[in-house]
């Protein structure tokens, strides 16, 4: 997979720890945890661990969290991860979406090493459940050869009498997984009658390939819609930079946007950023000379149409008899091409004519066997 700015964290389990002590005579507190196996997007904060605190039968609601300790594992440095954050997830949906409150934030400071989140006082646990999220902020320029993980160490619970109970998470750890692999470049440029796309990857893991998608933002009375125009096979697994290219030979006139849908062998996918070009329509109906000419037995005919039109492209003999219709359909404005196969025809001169709306063009071609 080519992970465009993402971290994957391996599964782990946080066991339930009932607390029973004189300090919690009113009830008990349990803590459970979940590895969120997140996908990080460049420049965003994404949770890696969810902690759920349940204050059971505590009618006074006086139990409170004072701090949480986390160990950073792996080989990531300060150049890879900037911050580790602790959020209260009010929506309890395990995502950073505006429905959460940041309780504390620490500089990553490299790994391995531990850090302690200090919870604002007082931070009481309700008689229901409270969810907290631990979040990594991964930098855009993270070193793709480094790994990052986390290990839960302990959390401190206090009660209204000042007693302090420590919950220790023994042996609870995430796997150390690769930091984001970035799509290092993706560009689009207009060259003559085509749009050339180029992109490069740093490393690849489980990469099935790239689906190339295009949309035209200037089609009248139509909402822009992404459409697949091609698929390029990936390298699968690679530790070295790889270059890709694609030539869009039939672009539509207007402002065109392109993006890549990178697909894993297991069906998971990621979208790249969007690139944009302005592709001008032909100044008139243009019918190019077929190439090669003379030809045997096939040749290519290219043409340009000014606007969306119903197009008919036909082949005639010198007596004016229509012997083949190559195109007979509505087409978008832009550049088009089609191949004519004359294997069943005798050698000689033939006429090809195009009609697009009110415009018409005629040229000759020579079949030599």
Short mmCIF file of C-alpha atoms in Angstrom, two decimals:
data_model
loop_
_atom_site.label_atom_id
_atom_site.label_comp_id
_atom_site.label_asym_id
_atom_site.label_seq_id
_atom_site.Cartn_x
_atom_site.Cartn_y
_atom_site.Cartn_z
CA UNK A 1 0.00 0.00 0.00
CA UNK A 2 1.14 3.52 -0.63
CA UNK A 3 0.02 5.25 2.50
CA UNK A 4 -0.36 8.91 1.65
CA UNK A 5 0.54 10.40 5.06
CA UNK A 6 -0.80 7.71 7.37
CA UNK A 7 0.13 5.62 10.41
CA UNK A 8 -1.26 2.13 10.98
CA UNK A 9 -1.22 0.87 14.57
CA UNK A 10 -1.41 -2.86 15.24
CA UNK A 11 -4.19 -4.30 17.41
CA UNK A 12 -3.78 -4.46 21.17
CA UNK A 13 -6.11 -4.99 24.13
CA UNK A 14 -6.69 -3.02 27.32
CA UNK A 15 -8.16 -5.22 30.01
CA UNK A 16 -10.87 -4.11 32.45
CA UNK A 17 -9.48 -3.07 35.81
CA UNK A 18 -12.19 -2.78 38.53
CA UNK A 19 -11.01 -0.57 41.37
CA UNK A 20 -11.99 -1.59 44.85
CA UNK A 21 -10.54 0.23 47.84
CA UNK A 22 -11.68 2.18 50.82
CA UNK A 23 -11.16 5.33 48.84
CA UNK A 24 -13.97 4.26 46.53
CA UNK A 25 -16.49 3.01 49.00
CA UNK A 26 -19.20 4.75 46.95
CA UNK A 27 -18.58 2.56 43.89
CA UNK A 28 -15.91 1.51 41.40
CA UNK A 29 -14.22 2.72 38.24
CA UNK A 30 -13.40 0.54 35.22
CA UNK A 31 -11.15 1.45 32.32
CA UNK A 32 -11.22 -0.17 28.89
CA UNK A 33 -9.23 0.72 25.82
CA UNK A 34 -9.37 0.26 22.08
CA UNK A 35 -6.71 0.46 19.38
CA UNK A 36 -8.33 2.62 16.68
CA UNK A 37 -6.06 1.35 13.84
CA UNK A 38 -6.15 4.85 12.35
CA UNK A 39 -5.37 6.28 8.94
CA UNK A 40 -3.57 9.60 9.24
CA UNK A 41 -4.00 12.35 6.65
CA UNK A 42 -1.22 14.85 6.19
CA UNK A 43 -1.49 17.85 8.49
CA UNK A 44 -4.29 16.45 10.65
CA UNK A 45 -4.66 15.02 14.15
CA UNK A 46 -5.88 11.45 14.25
CA UNK A 47 -6.63 9.31 17.33
CA UNK A 48 -4.64 6.10 17.87
CA UNK A 49 -6.10 4.98 21.23
CA UNK A 50 -9.52 5.38 22.85
CA UNK A 51 -9.88 5.08 26.66
CA UNK A 52 -13.29 4.62 28.24
CA UNK A 53 -13.78 5.39 31.94
CA UNK A 54 -16.93 4.05 33.60
CA UNK A 55 -17.86 5.31 37.07
CA UNK A 56 -20.09 2.52 38.35
CA UNK A 57 -22.55 3.03 41.21
CA UNK A 58 -20.80 6.21 42.30
CA UNK A 59 -23.83 8.28 43.14
CA UNK A 60 -21.70 11.09 44.51
CA UNK A 61 -19.77 11.38 41.26
CA UNK A 62 -16.57 12.35 43.06
CA UNK A 63 -14.02 10.08 41.35
CA UNK A 64 -11.73 12.02 39.05
CA UNK A 65 -8.78 11.42 36.68
CA UNK A 66 -5.59 13.28 37.61
CA UNK A 67 -3.08 12.13 34.96
CA UNK A 68 -2.37 9.49 32.32
CA UNK A 69 1.08 8.15 31.38
CA UNK A 70 1.99 6.97 27.88
CA UNK A 71 5.24 5.52 26.54
CA UNK A 72 6.36 6.41 23.03
CA UNK A 73 7.80 3.44 21.13
CA UNK A 74 9.41 2.95 17.75
CA UNK A 75 12.11 4.98 16.00
CA UNK A 76 10.19 8.19 15.21
CA UNK A 77 11.92 11.49 16.02
CA UNK A 78 10.83 15.08 16.55
CA UNK A 79 11.10 15.52 12.79
CA UNK A 80 8.38 12.90 12.29
CA UNK A 81 5.75 13.55 14.97
CA UNK A 82 5.15 17.01 16.42
CA UNK A 83 2.56 16.64 19.19
CA UNK A 84 0.79 13.97 21.21
CA UNK A 85 -2.62 15.20 22.40
CA UNK A 86 -5.25 14.08 24.89
CA UNK A 87 -8.88 14.86 24.06
CA UNK A 88 -12.20 14.31 25.76
CA UNK A 89 -14.46 12.82 23.10
CA UNK A 90 -17.88 14.23 23.97
CA UNK A 91 -19.47 12.62 20.91
CA UNK A 92 -17.91 9.24 21.76
CA UNK A 93 -17.27 8.55 18.06
CA UNK A 94 -13.47 8.17 18.27
CA UNK A 95 -12.72 10.92 15.75
CA UNK A 96 -11.53 14.52 15.97
CA UNK A 97 -14.50 16.35 14.49
CA UNK A 98 -15.07 19.41 16.67
CA UNK A 99 -17.08 17.55 19.30
CA UNK A 100 -14.11 17.15 21.62
CA UNK A 101 -12.15 19.18 24.18
CA UNK A 102 -8.36 19.15 24.34
CA UNK A 103 -7.26 18.33 27.88
CA UNK A 104 -3.48 18.39 27.40
CA UNK A 105 -0.82 18.48 24.69
CA UNK A 106 2.81 17.38 24.80
CA UNK A 107 5.73 17.69 22.41
CA UNK A 108 6.56 14.28 20.97
CA UNK A 109 10.30 14.62 21.78
CA UNK A 110 11.24 11.43 19.95
CA UNK A 111 11.02 7.77 20.88
CA UNK A 112 11.44 5.76 22.98
CA UNK A 113 10.36 7.77 26.01
CA UNK A 114 7.38 8.43 28.25
CA UNK A 115 5.15 11.43 28.77
CA UNK A 116 2.49 12.33 31.31
CA UNK A 117 -0.77 14.09 30.51
CA UNK A 118 -1.86 16.33 33.38
CA UNK A 119 -5.64 16.53 33.59
CA UNK A 120 -7.14 19.93 34.51
CA UNK A 121 -8.48 19.90 38.06
CA UNK A 122 -11.19 19.13 38.89
CA UNK A 123 -11.97 16.57 36.20
CA UNK A 124 -14.70 14.44 37.70
CA UNK A 125 -15.97 11.23 36.21
CA UNK A 126 -19.72 11.21 35.67
CA UNK A 127 -21.91 8.33 36.75
CA UNK A 128 -22.01 7.32 33.07
CA UNK A 129 -19.05 6.80 30.71
CA UNK A 130 -16.36 9.27 29.66
CA UNK A 131 -14.22 8.72 26.55
CA UNK A 132 -10.69 10.06 26.07
CA UNK A 133 -8.59 9.99 22.88
CA UNK A 134 -4.81 9.89 22.51
CA UNK A 135 -3.78 11.55 19.26
CA UNK A 136 -0.56 11.74 17.22
CA UNK A 137 0.19 14.73 14.98
CA UNK A 138 2.38 13.45 12.14
CA UNK A 139 4.42 15.97 10.17
CA UNK A 140 4.21 16.23 6.40
CA UNK A 141 7.91 15.44 6.02
CA UNK A 142 7.98 12.34 8.24
CA UNK A 143 10.81 9.91 7.49
CA UNK A 144 9.17 6.89 5.85
CA UNK A 145 11.84 4.52 7.20
CA UNK A 146 10.91 5.34 10.81
CA UNK A 147 8.22 3.70 12.92
CA UNK A 148 5.91 4.91 15.69
CA UNK A 149 3.88 3.20 18.38
CA UNK A 150 2.58 3.69 21.90
CA UNK A 151 2.34 1.79 25.18
CA UNK A 152 -0.15 2.65 27.91
CA UNK A 153 1.64 2.83 31.26
CA UNK A 154 -0.82 3.94 33.94
CA UNK A 155 -3.60 6.31 34.90
CA UNK A 156 -4.27 7.91 38.27
CA UNK A 157 -7.74 8.09 39.81
CA UNK A 158 -8.48 10.30 42.82
CA UNK A 159 -11.54 10.45 45.06
CA UNK A 160 -13.19 13.18 47.09
CA UNK A 161 -11.22 12.28 50.21
CA UNK A 162 -7.86 12.77 48.55
CA UNK A 163 -7.06 9.09 48.11
CA UNK A 164 -5.14 8.14 44.96
CA UNK A 165 -5.38 4.84 43.08
CA UNK A 166 -3.06 3.86 40.23
CA UNK A 167 -4.24 1.64 37.37
CA UNK A 168 -1.24 0.04 35.67
CA UNK A 169 -1.57 -1.26 32.11
CA UNK A 170 0.95 -4.11 32.18
CA UNK A 171 2.32 -5.12 28.80
CA UNK A 172 -0.24 -3.10 26.87
CA UNK A 173 1.36 -1.80 23.68
CA UNK A 174 0.73 -0.98 20.05
CA UNK A 175 2.86 -2.29 17.23
CA UNK A 176 5.56 -0.05 15.82
CA UNK A 177 4.33 0.70 12.32
CA UNK A 178 5.81 2.77 9.46
CA UNK A 179 5.25 6.48 9.45
CA UNK A 180 3.36 7.98 6.48
CA UNK A 181 4.61 7.19 3.00
CA UNK A 182 4.01 10.29 0.93
CA UNK A 183 3.16 10.65 -2.72
CA UNK A 184 6.20 12.84 -3.30
CA UNK A 185 4.87 14.56 -6.44
CA UNK A 186 1.84 14.69 -8.72
CA UNK A 187 1.67 17.12 -11.68
CA UNK A 188 -0.40 17.77 -14.79
CA UNK A 189 0.60 19.74 -17.90
CA UNK A 190 -0.92 20.45 -21.32
CA UNK A 191 1.23 19.44 -24.28
CA UNK A 192 -0.26 19.97 -27.74
CA UNK A 193 -3.45 17.91 -27.84
CA UNK A 194 -2.97 15.94 -24.62
CA UNK A 195 -2.66 16.33 -20.85
CA UNK A 196 0.39 14.64 -19.34
CA UNK A 197 0.22 13.38 -15.76
CA UNK A 198 3.32 12.47 -13.77
CA UNK A 199 3.70 11.25 -10.19
CA UNK A 200 6.34 9.68 -7.98
CA UNK A 201 6.26 7.55 -4.83
CA UNK A 202 8.91 7.14 -2.14
CA UNK A 203 8.12 3.56 -1.09
CA UNK A 204 5.28 1.14 -1.75
CA UNK A 205 3.63 -1.55 0.38
CA UNK A 206 0.79 -3.72 -0.92
CA UNK A 207 0.16 -1.29 -3.79
CA UNK A 208 -2.17 -2.76 -6.43
CA UNK A 209 -2.14 0.41 -8.51
CA UNK A 210 -3.62 3.80 -9.34
CA UNK A 211 -7.02 4.62 -10.77
CA UNK A 212 -6.79 7.93 -12.63
CA UNK A 213 -9.88 10.11 -12.27
CA UNK A 214 -10.88 13.31 -14.08
CA UNK A 215 -13.62 15.88 -13.78
CA UNK A 216 -14.52 18.96 -15.83
CA UNK A 217 -15.64 21.90 -13.69
CA UNK A 218 -16.93 23.98 -16.62
CA UNK A 219 -19.65 21.83 -18.21
CA UNK A 220 -22.82 23.88 -18.42
CA UNK A 221 -25.84 22.76 -16.40
CA UNK A 222 -23.95 19.79 -15.03
CA UNK A 223 -22.48 19.14 -11.61
CA UNK A 224 -18.79 18.18 -11.80
CA UNK A 225 -18.36 14.44 -11.40
CA UNK A 226 -15.23 12.35 -11.01
CA UNK A 227 -14.88 9.68 -13.70
CA UNK A 228 -12.32 6.91 -14.11
CA UNK A 229 -10.28 7.33 -17.29
CA UNK A 230 -7.46 4.81 -16.76
CA UNK A 231 -5.71 2.42 -14.38
CA UNK A 232 -1.94 2.10 -13.91
CA UNK A 233 -0.49 -1.01 -12.24
CA UNK A 234 1.59 -0.38 -9.10
CA UNK A 235 4.92 -1.95 -8.11
CA UNK A 236 3.38 -3.82 -5.16
CA UNK A 237 6.22 -3.54 -2.64
CA UNK A 238 9.22 -1.29 -3.14
CA UNK A 239 11.73 0.52 -0.94
CA UNK A 240 12.97 2.83 -3.70
CA UNK A 241 11.37 5.81 -5.50
CA UNK A 242 9.16 4.94 -8.46
CA UNK A 243 8.01 7.20 -11.29
CA UNK A 244 4.69 6.96 -13.14
CA UNK A 245 3.16 8.79 -16.10
CA UNK A 246 -0.06 8.82 -18.09
CA UNK A 247 -1.10 10.68 -21.24
CA UNK A 248 -4.75 11.74 -21.44
CA UNK A 249 -5.27 11.73 -25.20
CA UNK A 250 -8.94 12.69 -25.13
CA UNK A 251 -9.30 15.58 -22.70
CA UNK A 252 -12.46 17.66 -22.67
CA UNK A 253 -12.27 21.39 -23.27
CA UNK A 254 -12.44 23.43 -20.07
CA UNK A 255 -10.93 23.46 -16.60
CA UNK A 256 -9.91 19.87 -15.90
CA UNK A 257 -9.07 18.37 -12.52
CA UNK A 258 -7.24 15.08 -11.98
CA UNK A 259 -6.67 12.89 -8.93
CA UNK A 260 -5.27 9.45 -8.16
CA UNK A 261 -7.13 6.72 -6.32
CA UNK A 262 -4.40 4.49 -4.90
CA UNK A 263 -5.75 0.97 -4.31
CA UNK A 264 -4.32 -1.80 -2.12
CA UNK A 265 -4.48 -5.49 -2.95
CA UNK A 266 -7.04 -5.85 -0.14
CA UNK A 267 -9.30 -3.19 -1.69
CA UNK A 268 -8.49 -0.31 0.65
CA UNK A 269 -7.81 2.99 -1.09
CA UNK A 270 -6.61 6.57 -0.65
CA UNK A 271 -7.11 9.69 -2.80
CA UNK A 272 -4.26 11.99 -3.75
CA UNK A 273 -4.41 15.75 -3.89
CA UNK A 274 -6.07 17.31 -6.95
CA UNK A 275 -4.17 18.91 -9.84
CA UNK A 276 -5.77 21.24 -12.40
CA UNK A 277 -5.16 22.41 -15.97
CA UNK A 278 -6.98 24.64 -18.45
CA UNK A 279 -7.50 22.80 -21.71
CA UNK A 280 -8.62 25.06 -24.56
CA UNK A 281 -11.06 23.85 -27.21
CA UNK A 282 -9.98 23.94 -30.87
CA UNK A 283 -10.54 27.26 -32.65
CA UNK A 284 -12.56 25.48 -35.36
CA UNK A 285 -13.35 22.05 -36.70
CA UNK A 286 -10.01 20.59 -37.72
CA UNK A 287 -9.48 17.37 -39.64
CA UNK A 288 -5.85 16.27 -39.67
CA UNK A 289 -4.17 14.33 -42.43
CA UNK A 290 -4.26 10.64 -41.61
CA UNK A 291 -1.01 9.06 -40.47
CA UNK A 292 0.68 7.12 -41.86
CA UNK A 293 -0.21 8.05 -45.40
CA UNK A 294 0.16 6.07 -47.64
CA UNK A 295 -0.85 3.23 -45.29
CA UNK A 296 -1.29 -0.55 -45.24
CA UNK A 297 -3.65 -1.66 -43.89
CA UNK A 298 -4.47 0.73 -41.00
CA UNK A 299 -4.08 4.45 -40.34
CA UNK A 300 -5.02 6.97 -37.65
CA UNK A 301 -7.34 9.94 -38.21
CA UNK A 302 -7.30 12.84 -35.74
CA UNK A 303 -9.78 15.70 -35.53
CA UNK A 304 -10.79 18.59 -33.28
CA UNK A 305 -14.31 19.90 -32.62
CA UNK A 306 -15.17 23.32 -31.22
CA UNK A 307 -18.12 22.36 -29.06
CA UNK A 308 -20.15 19.36 -28.00
CA UNK A 309 -21.59 18.09 -31.29
CA UNK A 310 -23.04 15.12 -33.09
CA UNK A 311 -20.15 13.83 -35.18
CA UNK A 312 -20.14 11.64 -38.26
CA UNK A 313 -16.87 10.48 -39.79
CA UNK A 314 -17.17 8.38 -42.96
CA UNK A 315 -14.96 6.81 -45.63
CA UNK A 316 -15.90 7.06 -49.35
CA UNK A 317 -14.46 5.71 -52.58
CA UNK A 318 -13.82 7.96 -55.59
CA UNK A 319 -17.33 7.24 -56.93
CA UNK A 320 -18.83 8.79 -53.80
CA UNK A 321 -20.03 5.52 -52.31
CA UNK A 322 -19.88 5.34 -48.51
CA UNK A 323 -17.91 2.24 -47.58
CA UNK A 324 -17.43 2.72 -43.83
CA UNK A 325 -18.71 4.88 -40.96
CA UNK A 326 -16.11 5.30 -38.24
CA UNK A 327 -17.97 7.71 -35.93
CA UNK A 328 -21.69 8.37 -35.67
CA UNK A 329 -22.43 9.76 -32.21
CA UNK A 330 -22.46 12.81 -29.95
CA UNK A 331 -19.00 13.80 -28.72
CA UNK A 332 -17.56 16.36 -26.33
CA UNK A 333 -15.56 19.33 -27.54
CA UNK A 334 -11.85 18.60 -27.82
CA UNK A 335 -9.37 16.39 -29.60
CA UNK A 336 -10.27 12.92 -30.83
CA UNK A 337 -8.67 10.16 -32.87
CA UNK A 338 -9.75 6.88 -34.42
CA UNK A 339 -8.06 4.08 -36.34
CA UNK A 340 -9.28 2.99 -39.79
CA UNK A 341 -8.52 -0.55 -40.98
CA UNK A 342 -8.55 -1.01 -44.77
CA UNK A 343 -7.58 -4.69 -44.85
CA UNK A 344 -10.71 -5.60 -46.85
CA UNK A 345 -10.30 -2.79 -49.40
CA UNK A 346 -8.36 -2.64 -52.63
CA UNK A 347 -5.40 -0.33 -53.07
CA UNK A 348 -6.31 3.17 -54.16
CA UNK A 349 -7.36 6.67 -53.13
CA UNK A 350 -10.16 7.09 -50.61
CA UNK A 351 -11.97 10.11 -49.19
CA UNK A 352 -12.71 10.66 -45.51
CA UNK A 353 -15.21 13.30 -44.40
CA UNK A 354 -16.17 14.62 -40.99
CA UNK A 355 -19.37 16.48 -40.11
CA UNK A 356 -19.79 18.15 -36.70
CA UNK A 357 -22.83 20.37 -36.37
CA UNK A 358 -22.68 22.93 -39.16
CA UNK A 359 -19.02 22.25 -39.97
CA UNK A 360 -17.61 19.78 -42.48
CA UNK A 361 -14.11 18.84 -43.65
CA UNK A 362 -12.80 16.44 -46.34
CA UNK A 363 -9.38 14.88 -47.00
CA UNK A 364 -7.87 12.15 -49.19
CA UNK A 365 -5.79 9.14 -48.19
CA UNK A 366 -3.90 6.46 -50.11
CA UNK A 367 -4.08 2.73 -49.38
CA UNK A 368 -1.13 0.83 -50.89
CA UNK A 369 -0.91 -2.95 -50.58
#
